[in-house]
PDB file of C-alpha atoms in Angstrom:
ATOM      1  CA  UNK A   8      80.214  78.363  85.538  1.00 40.00           C
ATOM      2  CA  UNK A   9      83.284  76.113  85.309  1.00 43.00           C
ATOM      3  CA  UNK A  10      85.630  78.289  87.279  1.00 43.00           C
ATOM      4  CA  UNK A  11      82.933  78.932  90.100  1.00 42.00           C
ATOM      5  CA  UNK A  12      82.952  74.943  90.428  1.00 47.00           C
ATOM      6  CA  UNK A  13      86.715  74.443  90.347  1.00 58.00           C
ATOM      7  CA  UNK A  14      88.191  77.481  92.680  1.00 79.00           C
ATOM      8  CA  UNK A  15      88.128  76.554  96.482  1.00 91.00           C
ATOM      9  CA  UNK A  16      89.723  79.944  97.493  1.00 95.00           C
ATOM     10  CA  UNK A  17      89.227  83.023  99.772  1.00 97.00           C
ATOM     11  CA  UNK A  18      90.959  85.834  99.134  1.00 98.00           C
ATOM     12  CA  UNK A  19      91.721  88.402 102.087  1.00 98.00           C
ATOM     13  CA  UNK A  20      92.837  91.802 101.287  1.00 98.00           C
ATOM     14  CA  UNK A  21      94.985  94.097 103.611  1.00 98.00           C
ATOM     15  CA  UNK A  22      93.700  97.988 102.607  1.00 97.00           C
ATOM     16  CA  UNK A  23      96.323 100.574 103.056  1.00 95.00           C
ATOM     17  CA  UNK A  24      98.880 100.419  99.763  1.00 95.00           C
ATOM     18  CA  UNK A  25      96.418  97.659  98.557  1.00 97.00           C
ATOM     19  CA  UNK A  26      92.647  99.058  98.208  1.00 97.00           C
ATOM     20  CA  UNK A  27      93.688 102.941  98.777  1.00 97.00           C
ATOM     21  CA  UNK A  28      96.811 104.913  98.414  1.00 96.00           C
ATOM     22  CA  UNK A  29      98.241 106.143 101.518  1.00 95.00           C
ATOM     23  CA  UNK A  30     101.272 107.609 100.469  1.00 92.00           C
ATOM     24  CA  UNK A  31      99.775 111.224 101.100  1.00 94.00           C
ATOM     25  CA  UNK A  32      97.518 110.286 103.741  1.00 96.00           C
ATOM     26  CA  UNK A  33      98.705 107.912 106.504  1.00 95.00           C
ATOM     27  CA  UNK A  34     102.381 108.221 105.124  1.00 94.00           C
ATOM     28  CA  UNK A  35     101.859 112.366 105.246  1.00 97.00           C
ATOM     29  CA  UNK A  36     100.389 112.084 108.561  1.00 97.00           C
ATOM     30  CA  UNK A  37     103.328 109.880 110.044  1.00 97.00           C
ATOM     31  CA  UNK A  38     106.186 112.187 108.487  1.00 98.00           C
ATOM     32  CA  UNK A  39     104.161 115.297 110.135  1.00 98.00           C
ATOM     33  CA  UNK A  40     103.966 113.436 113.409  1.00 98.00           C
ATOM     34  CA  UNK A  41     107.615 112.985 113.530  1.00 98.00           C
ATOM     35  CA  UNK A  42     108.608 116.328 112.494  1.00 98.00           C
ATOM     36  CA  UNK A  43     106.376 117.887 114.711  1.00 98.00           C
ATOM     37  CA  UNK A  44     107.540 115.733 117.844  1.00 97.00           C
ATOM     38  CA  UNK A  45     111.389 116.712 116.711  1.00 97.00           C
ATOM     39  CA  UNK A  46     110.646 120.383 116.478  1.00 96.00           C
ATOM     40  CA  UNK A  47     110.987 120.154 112.868  1.00 97.00           C
ATOM     41  CA  UNK A  48     114.460 119.049 112.972  1.00 97.00           C
ATOM     42  CA  UNK A  49     113.744 115.747 111.061  1.00 98.00           C
ATOM     43  CA  UNK A  50     110.906 114.882 108.591  1.00 98.00           C
ATOM     44  CA  UNK A  51     111.434 111.089 107.461  1.00 97.00           C
ATOM     45  CA  UNK A  52     111.670 110.591 103.612  1.00 96.00           C
ATOM     46  CA  UNK A  53     109.457 107.505 101.852  1.00 93.00           C
ATOM     47  CA  UNK A  54     112.431 105.557 102.141  1.00 93.00           C
ATOM     48  CA  UNK A  55     113.174 106.196 105.521  1.00 96.00           C
ATOM     49  CA  UNK A  56     109.515 105.009 106.366  1.00 96.00           C
ATOM     50  CA  UNK A  57     110.030 102.057 103.990  1.00 93.00           C
ATOM     51  CA  UNK A  58     113.267 101.082 105.653  1.00 94.00           C
ATOM     52  CA  UNK A  59     111.552 100.755 109.288  1.00 96.00           C
ATOM     53  CA  UNK A  60     108.936  98.851 107.716  1.00 93.00           C
ATOM     54  CA  UNK A  61     111.145  96.606 105.972  1.00 92.00           C
ATOM     55  CA  UNK A  62     111.803  95.346 109.655  1.00 94.00           C
ATOM     56  CA  UNK A  63     108.543  93.741 109.731  1.00 91.00           C
ATOM     57  CA  UNK A  64     107.359  94.963 113.262  1.00 92.00           C
ATOM     58  CA  UNK A  65     106.063  98.359 112.520  1.00 93.00           C
ATOM     59  CA  UNK A  66     102.760  97.713 110.903  1.00 89.00           C
ATOM     60  CA  UNK A  67     100.866 100.408 113.227  1.00 94.00           C
ATOM     61  CA  UNK A  68     101.939 103.572 111.914  1.00 95.00           C
ATOM     62  CA  UNK A  69     101.284 105.506 115.449  1.00 97.00           C
ATOM     63  CA  UNK A  70     103.889 103.074 116.698  1.00 97.00           C
ATOM     64  CA  UNK A  71     106.311 103.502 113.915  1.00 97.00           C
ATOM     65  CA  UNK A  72     105.679 107.526 114.257  1.00 98.00           C
ATOM     66  CA  UNK A  73     106.997 106.855 117.934  1.00 97.00           C
ATOM     67  CA  UNK A  74     109.903 104.921 116.884  1.00 97.00           C
ATOM     68  CA  UNK A  75     111.469 107.341 114.227  1.00 98.00           C
ATOM     69  CA  UNK A  76     110.989 109.881 117.008  1.00 98.00           C
ATOM     70  CA  UNK A  77     113.056 107.501 119.342  1.00 97.00           C
ATOM     71  CA  UNK A  78     115.468 106.809 116.817  1.00 97.00           C
ATOM     72  CA  UNK A  79     116.227 110.602 116.048  1.00 97.00           C
ATOM     73  CA  UNK A  80     116.946 111.689 119.425  1.00 96.00           C
ATOM     74  CA  UNK A  81     118.857 108.676 120.354  1.00 96.00           C
ATOM     75  CA  UNK A  82     121.297 109.918 117.531  1.00 95.00           C
ATOM     76  CA  UNK A  83     121.321 113.086 119.662  1.00 93.00           C
ATOM     77  CA  UNK A  84     122.502 111.059 122.446  1.00 94.00           C
ATOM     78  CA  UNK A  85     118.944 111.027 124.276  1.00 94.00           C
ATOM     79  CA  UNK A  86     117.852 108.102 125.376  1.00 93.00           C
ATOM     80  CA  UNK A  87     114.320 106.864 125.501  1.00 93.00           C
ATOM     81  CA  UNK A  88     113.922 107.275 129.037  1.00 91.00           C
ATOM     82  CA  UNK A  89     115.041 110.992 129.231  1.00 91.00           C
ATOM     83  CA  UNK A  90     112.296 111.874 126.422  1.00 91.00           C
ATOM     84  CA  UNK A  91     109.427 110.953 128.322  1.00 88.00           C
ATOM     85  CA  UNK A  92     107.289 110.933 124.816  1.00 95.00           C
ATOM     86  CA  UNK A  93     103.718 110.329 125.579  1.00 96.00           C
ATOM     87  CA  UNK A  94     102.183 107.537 123.261  1.00 97.00           C
ATOM     88  CA  UNK A  95      98.860 109.050 123.572  1.00 97.00           C
ATOM     89  CA  UNK A  96      99.732 112.528 122.417  1.00 98.00           C
ATOM     90  CA  UNK A  97     101.666 110.905 119.451  1.00 98.00           C
ATOM     91  CA  UNK A  98      98.456 109.363 118.455  1.00 97.00           C
ATOM     92  CA  UNK A  99      96.061 112.769 119.068  1.00 97.00           C
ATOM     93  CA  UNK A 100      98.377 114.460 116.943  1.00 98.00           C
ATOM     94  CA  UNK A 101      98.588 112.101 113.853  1.00 98.00           C
ATOM     95  CA  UNK A 102      94.859 111.649 114.251  1.00 96.00           C
ATOM     96  CA  UNK A 103      94.521 115.196 113.770  1.00 97.00           C
ATOM     97  CA  UNK A 104      95.961 115.326 110.494  1.00 97.00           C
ATOM     98  CA  UNK A 105      94.939 111.737 109.337  1.00 96.00           C
ATOM     99  CA  UNK A 106      91.417 112.180 110.381  1.00 95.00           C
ATOM    100  CA  UNK A 107      91.094 115.754 111.041  1.00 96.00           C
ATOM    101  CA  UNK A 108      90.027 118.012 113.833  1.00 94.00           C
ATOM    102  CA  UNK A 109      86.384 117.906 113.639  1.00 92.00           C
ATOM    103  CA  UNK A 110      84.816 115.114 116.256  1.00 85.00           C
ATOM    104  CA  UNK A 111      82.259 113.755 113.905  1.00 88.00           C
ATOM    105  CA  UNK A 112      83.288 113.959 110.631  1.00 92.00           C
ATOM    106  CA  UNK A 113      86.313 113.150 108.743  1.00 93.00           C
ATOM    107  CA  UNK A 114      88.152 116.050 107.025  1.00 95.00           C
ATOM    108  CA  UNK A 115      91.959 115.288 107.169  1.00 96.00           C
ATOM    109  CA  UNK A 116      93.944 113.427 104.762  1.00 96.00           C
ATOM    110  CA  UNK A 117      91.959 110.333 104.406  1.00 96.00           C
ATOM    111  CA  UNK A 118      89.507 112.079 102.266  1.00 95.00           C
ATOM    112  CA  UNK A 119      91.967 112.582  99.631  1.00 94.00           C
ATOM    113  CA  UNK A 120      93.238 108.900  99.092  1.00 96.00           C
ATOM    114  CA  UNK A 121      93.383 107.746  95.730  1.00 97.00           C
ATOM    115  CA  UNK A 122      91.157 103.937  95.088  1.00 97.00           C
ATOM    116  CA  UNK A 123      93.401 101.265  93.954  1.00 98.00           C
ATOM    117  CA  UNK A 124      90.643  98.747  93.376  1.00 96.00           C
ATOM    118  CA  UNK A 125      87.322  99.249  91.811  1.00 95.00           C
ATOM    119  CA  UNK A 126      83.885  97.303  93.202  1.00 96.00           C
ATOM    120  CA  UNK A 127      83.768  95.464  89.684  1.00 97.00           C
ATOM    121  CA  UNK A 128      87.122  93.643  90.535  1.00 98.00           C
ATOM    122  CA  UNK A 129      85.603  92.290  93.687  1.00 98.00           C
ATOM    123  CA  UNK A 130      82.244  91.380  91.696  1.00 97.00           C
ATOM    124  CA  UNK A 131      84.422  89.313  89.201  1.00 97.00           C
ATOM    125  CA  UNK A 132      85.823  87.437  92.349  1.00 96.00           C
ATOM    126  CA  UNK A 133      82.168  86.675  93.577  1.00 95.00           C
ATOM    127  CA  UNK A 134      81.081  85.479  90.322  1.00 95.00           C
ATOM    128  CA  UNK A 135      84.035  83.406  90.106  1.00 95.00           C
ATOM    129  CA  UNK A 136      82.892  81.910  93.186  1.00 94.00           C
ATOM    130  CA  UNK A 137      85.914  83.136  95.298  1.00 95.00           C
ATOM    131  CA  UNK A 138      85.040  84.328  99.098  1.00 96.00           C
ATOM    132  CA  UNK A 139      86.673  87.991 100.100  1.00 97.00           C
ATOM    133  CA  UNK A 140      87.175  90.293 103.049  1.00 98.00           C
ATOM    134  CA  UNK A 141      89.501  92.198 104.479  1.00 98.00           C
ATOM    135  CA  UNK A 142      92.069  92.041 107.510  1.00 98.00           C
ATOM    136  CA  UNK A 143      93.893  95.247 108.386  1.00 97.00           C
ATOM    137  CA  UNK A 144      95.789  97.152 110.593  1.00 94.00           C
ATOM    138  CA  UNK A 145      93.588 100.606 109.973  1.00 94.00           C
ATOM    139  CA  UNK A 146      91.227 101.332 112.519  1.00 94.00           C
ATOM    140  CA  UNK A 147      87.641 100.320 112.085  1.00 95.00           C
ATOM    141  CA  UNK A 148      86.218 104.004 111.301  1.00 94.00           C
ATOM    142  CA  UNK A 149      89.197 104.499 108.604  1.00 95.00           C
ATOM    143  CA  UNK A 150      88.676 100.760 106.873  1.00 96.00           C
ATOM    144  CA  UNK A 151      84.767 101.241 107.195  1.00 96.00           C
ATOM    145  CA  UNK A 152      85.117 104.701 105.551  1.00 95.00           C
ATOM    146  CA  UNK A 153      87.028 103.363 102.350  1.00 96.00           C
ATOM    147  CA  UNK A 154      85.123 100.168 102.103  1.00 97.00           C
ATOM    148  CA  UNK A 155      81.685 101.441 102.469  1.00 97.00           C
ATOM    149  CA  UNK A 156      81.386 105.093 101.917  1.00 95.00           C
ATOM    150  CA  UNK A 157      84.240 105.265  98.938  1.00 95.00           C
ATOM    151  CA  UNK A 158      83.665 101.835  97.475  1.00 96.00           C
ATOM    152  CA  UNK A 159      80.317 101.404  98.467  1.00 97.00           C
ATOM    153  CA  UNK A 160      80.510  97.784  99.945  1.00 97.00           C
ATOM    154  CA  UNK A 161      77.684  96.609 102.015  1.00 95.00           C
ATOM    155  CA  UNK A 162      79.015  95.514 105.090  1.00 93.00           C
ATOM    156  CA  UNK A 163      81.913  93.324 104.180  1.00 97.00           C
ATOM    157  CA  UNK A 164      83.787  91.077 106.238  1.00 97.00           C
ATOM    158  CA  UNK A 165      86.125  93.169 107.863  1.00 98.00           C
ATOM    159  CA  UNK A 166      88.620  92.290 110.813  1.00 98.00           C
ATOM    160  CA  UNK A 167      90.197  95.958 111.574  1.00 97.00           C
ATOM    161  CA  UNK A 168      92.901  97.231 114.274  1.00 96.00           C
ATOM    162  CA  UNK A 169      90.401  97.127 117.079  1.00 96.00           C
ATOM    163  CA  UNK A 170      89.671  93.352 116.272  1.00 97.00           C
ATOM    164  CA  UNK A 171      93.022  91.240 116.517  1.00 97.00           C
ATOM    165  CA  UNK A 172      96.398  91.611 117.583  1.00 96.00           C
ATOM    166  CA  UNK A 173      98.707  93.778 115.106  1.00 93.00           C
ATOM    167  CA  UNK A 174     100.257  91.700 111.961  1.00 95.00           C
ATOM    168  CA  UNK A 175     102.615  89.951 112.057  1.00 95.00           C
ATOM    169  CA  UNK A 176     100.316  88.223 114.212  1.00 97.00           C
ATOM    170  CA  UNK A 177      97.848  86.035 112.089  1.00 98.00           C
ATOM    171  CA  UNK A 178      94.964  85.890 114.306  1.00 98.00           C
ATOM    172  CA  UNK A 179      92.888  88.584 112.529  1.00 98.00           C
ATOM    173  CA  UNK A 180      93.484  86.710 109.449  1.00 98.00           C
ATOM    174  CA  UNK A 181      92.006  83.465 110.946  1.00 98.00           C
ATOM    175  CA  UNK A 182      89.235  84.976 112.329  1.00 97.00           C
ATOM    176  CA  UNK A 183      88.596  86.415 108.591  1.00 97.00           C
ATOM    177  CA  UNK A 184      88.730  83.263 107.209  1.00 97.00           C
ATOM    178  CA  UNK A 185      86.194  81.675 109.851  1.00 95.00           C
ATOM    179  CA  UNK A 186      83.899  84.506 108.852  1.00 95.00           C
ATOM    180  CA  UNK A 187      84.298  83.692 104.899  1.00 95.00           C
ATOM    181  CA  UNK A 188      84.739  79.564 105.040  1.00 92.00           C
ATOM    182  CA  UNK A 189      81.612  77.871 104.304  1.00 78.00           C
ATOM    183  CA  UNK A 190      82.935  74.761 105.123  1.00 72.00           C
ATOM    184  CA  UNK A 191      85.898  73.400 107.210  1.00 70.00           C
ATOM    185  CA  UNK A 192      85.718  69.934 105.313  1.00 76.00           C
ATOM    186  CA  UNK A 193      87.243  70.878 102.440  1.00 83.00           C
ATOM    187  CA  UNK A 194      89.779  73.371 103.339  1.00 90.00           C
ATOM    188  CA  UNK A 195      90.170  76.542 101.092  1.00 93.00           C
ATOM    189  CA  UNK A 196      93.329  77.762  99.712  1.00 96.00           C
ATOM    190  CA  UNK A 197      93.894  81.178 101.226  1.00 98.00           C
ATOM    191  CA  UNK A 198      95.451  84.255  99.635  1.00 98.00           C
ATOM    192  CA  UNK A 199      96.319  87.230 101.626  1.00 98.00           C
ATOM    193  CA  UNK A 200      97.087  90.207  99.576  1.00 98.00           C
ATOM    194  CA  UNK A 201      99.460  92.930 101.218  1.00 98.00           C
ATOM    195  CA  UNK A 202     102.213  95.495 100.741  1.00 97.00           C
ATOM    196  CA  UNK A 203     104.393  95.211 103.607  1.00 95.00           C
ATOM    197  CA  UNK A 204     107.121  92.939 104.741  1.00 96.00           C
ATOM    198  CA  UNK A 205     104.789  92.445 107.856  1.00 95.00           C
ATOM    199  CA  UNK A 206     102.103  91.210 105.489  1.00 97.00           C
ATOM    200  CA  UNK A 207     104.266  88.292 104.133  1.00 97.00           C
ATOM    201  CA  UNK A 208     105.445  87.473 107.704  1.00 97.00           C
ATOM    202  CA  UNK A 209     101.679  86.785 108.600  1.00 97.00           C
ATOM    203  CA  UNK A 210     101.233  84.427 106.099  1.00 97.00           C
ATOM    204  CA  UNK A 211     104.695  82.830 107.074  1.00 98.00           C
ATOM    205  CA  UNK A 212     102.930  82.467 110.726  1.00 98.00           C
ATOM    206  CA  UNK A 213      99.802  81.360 109.488  1.00 98.00           C
ATOM    207  CA  UNK A 214     101.428  78.405 107.713  1.00 97.00           C
ATOM    208  CA  UNK A 215     103.472  77.651 111.012  1.00 97.00           C
ATOM    209  CA  UNK A 216     100.241  77.321 112.749  1.00 97.00           C
ATOM    210  CA  UNK A 217      97.966  75.710 110.118  1.00 96.00           C
ATOM    211  CA  UNK A 218     100.192  73.593 107.983  1.00 97.00           C
ATOM    212  CA  UNK A 219      97.719  71.558 106.427  1.00 95.00           C
ATOM    213  CA  UNK A 220      96.247  74.446 104.533  1.00 96.00           C
ATOM    214  CA  UNK A 221      97.623  75.869 101.648  1.00 97.00           C
ATOM    215  CA  UNK A 222      98.540  79.759 101.698  1.00 98.00           C
ATOM    216  CA  UNK A 223      99.466  81.891  99.030  1.00 98.00           C
ATOM    217  CA  UNK A 224     101.210  85.175  99.920  1.00 98.00           C
ATOM    218  CA  UNK A 225     100.729  87.958  97.431  1.00 98.00           C
ATOM    219  CA  UNK A 226     102.838  91.143  97.273  1.00 98.00           C
ATOM    220  CA  UNK A 227     101.254  94.131  95.856  1.00 98.00           C
ATOM    221  CA  UNK A 228     103.449  97.372  95.253  1.00 98.00           C
ATOM    222  CA  UNK A 229     102.189 100.254  96.610  1.00 96.00           C
ATOM    223  CA  UNK A 230     101.864 103.281  94.382  1.00 95.00           C
ATOM    224  CA  UNK A 231     104.982 105.239  95.879  1.00 93.00           C
ATOM    225  CA  UNK A 232     107.740 102.935  95.186  1.00 95.00           C
ATOM    226  CA  UNK A 233     106.662 102.524  91.437  1.00 96.00           C
ATOM    227  CA  UNK A 234     107.940 105.840  90.490  1.00 92.00           C
ATOM    228  CA  UNK A 235     111.523 104.439  89.809  1.00 94.00           C
ATOM    229  CA  UNK A 236     112.554 101.253  88.135  1.00 96.00           C
ATOM    230  CA  UNK A 237     115.408 100.761  90.998  1.00 95.00           C
ATOM    231  CA  UNK A 238     112.687 101.535  94.079  1.00 95.00           C
ATOM    232  CA  UNK A 239     110.263  99.273  92.365  1.00 96.00           C
ATOM    233  CA  UNK A 240     112.608  96.499  91.733  1.00 97.00           C
ATOM    234  CA  UNK A 241     114.617  96.783  95.448  1.00 96.00           C
ATOM    235  CA  UNK A 242     110.922  96.938  97.072  1.00 96.00           C
ATOM    236  CA  UNK A 243     109.449  93.855  95.075  1.00 97.00           C
ATOM    237  CA  UNK A 244     112.760  92.025  95.803  1.00 97.00           C
ATOM    238  CA  UNK A 245     111.855  92.997  99.606  1.00 96.00           C
ATOM    239  CA  UNK A 246     108.321  91.324  99.766  1.00 97.00           C
ATOM    240  CA  UNK A 247     109.802  88.253  97.982  1.00 98.00           C
ATOM    241  CA  UNK A 248     112.495  87.913 100.684  1.00 97.00           C
ATOM    242  CA  UNK A 249     109.799  88.101 102.858  1.00 97.00           C
ATOM    243  CA  UNK A 250     107.822  85.434 101.783  1.00 97.00           C
ATOM    244  CA  UNK A 251     105.778  86.759  98.825  1.00 98.00           C
ATOM    245  CA  UNK A 252     104.912  83.716  96.331  1.00 98.00           C
ATOM    246  CA  UNK A 253     104.192  86.618  93.476  1.00 98.00           C
ATOM    247  CA  UNK A 254     104.326  90.174  93.198  1.00 98.00           C
ATOM    248  CA  UNK A 255     101.807  92.607  91.348  1.00 98.00           C
ATOM    249  CA  UNK A 256     101.811  96.392  90.333  1.00 98.00           C
ATOM    250  CA  UNK A 257      98.246  96.523  91.341  1.00 98.00           C
ATOM    251  CA  UNK A 258      95.912  94.275  93.164  1.00 98.00           C
ATOM    252  CA  UNK A 259      93.611  93.888  90.453  1.00 98.00           C
ATOM    253  CA  UNK A 260      96.165  91.751  88.532  1.00 98.00           C
ATOM    254  CA  UNK A 261      95.465  88.841  91.043  1.00 98.00           C
ATOM    255  CA  UNK A 262      92.353  87.803  88.730  1.00 97.00           C
ATOM    256  CA  UNK A 263      90.366  85.360  88.921  1.00 96.00           C
ATOM    257  CA  UNK A 264      91.889  83.443  86.398  1.00 96.00           C
ATOM    258  CA  UNK A 265      95.154  83.634  88.431  1.00 96.00           C
ATOM    259  CA  UNK A 266      93.665  82.735  91.656  1.00 97.00           C
ATOM    260  CA  UNK A 267      92.746  79.448  89.688  1.00 95.00           C
ATOM    261  CA  UNK A 268      96.408  79.088  88.624  1.00 95.00           C
ATOM    262  CA  UNK A 269      97.813  79.713  92.032  1.00 95.00           C
ATOM    263  CA  UNK A 270      95.387  77.819  94.312  1.00 91.00           C
TER     264      UNK A 270
END
């Protein structure tokens, strides 16, 4: 088809907030964890979490949980050294909420995540000759669960938490591209689709390291910020200020036609 011959593009997707709604799972587990380790004195709101993530370096929700705990106690005049907070304990509690407490099956909040993308959308990209894959800060178990069990994909290209440094380091993005790009003689335009400031910063760093390739930073508004117009506009502005070339309300708005226009 005509589009197939014209589009030399790769689309790499973040997962959380793009492929699945994590407001009632990862973010809920984050709030639970902070509340637990502050002895129920503080439970961060969605805005609190967004403000932390707008700093662009808290893509890892375990580290974000720990940071909010530290900041709460610093307000109470307690130093980080005084707390002696064990990171492993923070991770363990978080995972008990998100994954569940059963060792060999997922029973936690992860089981109730609404999907934001349907397989037929990915099929439309394939039909148009657009290669696609995933680069996410989620663990491989969590990412594989949503991609293979929920969406029914067969061994998609995936760079997960265990495979590369955390964003905004673009190493994982480069690894995904290497797995997807058929030929380096004719460099593909690369789209990275994410919902956070760290995702946009990832593209900025990629441009610095590989300036000869065309990069397109696509922001997606996660569902929890679309409940009010003011919050939606504020969040979209934060993504644009962080480097987004375009912002959509849903990942599926990045149609093959739009890819062709932007490439």
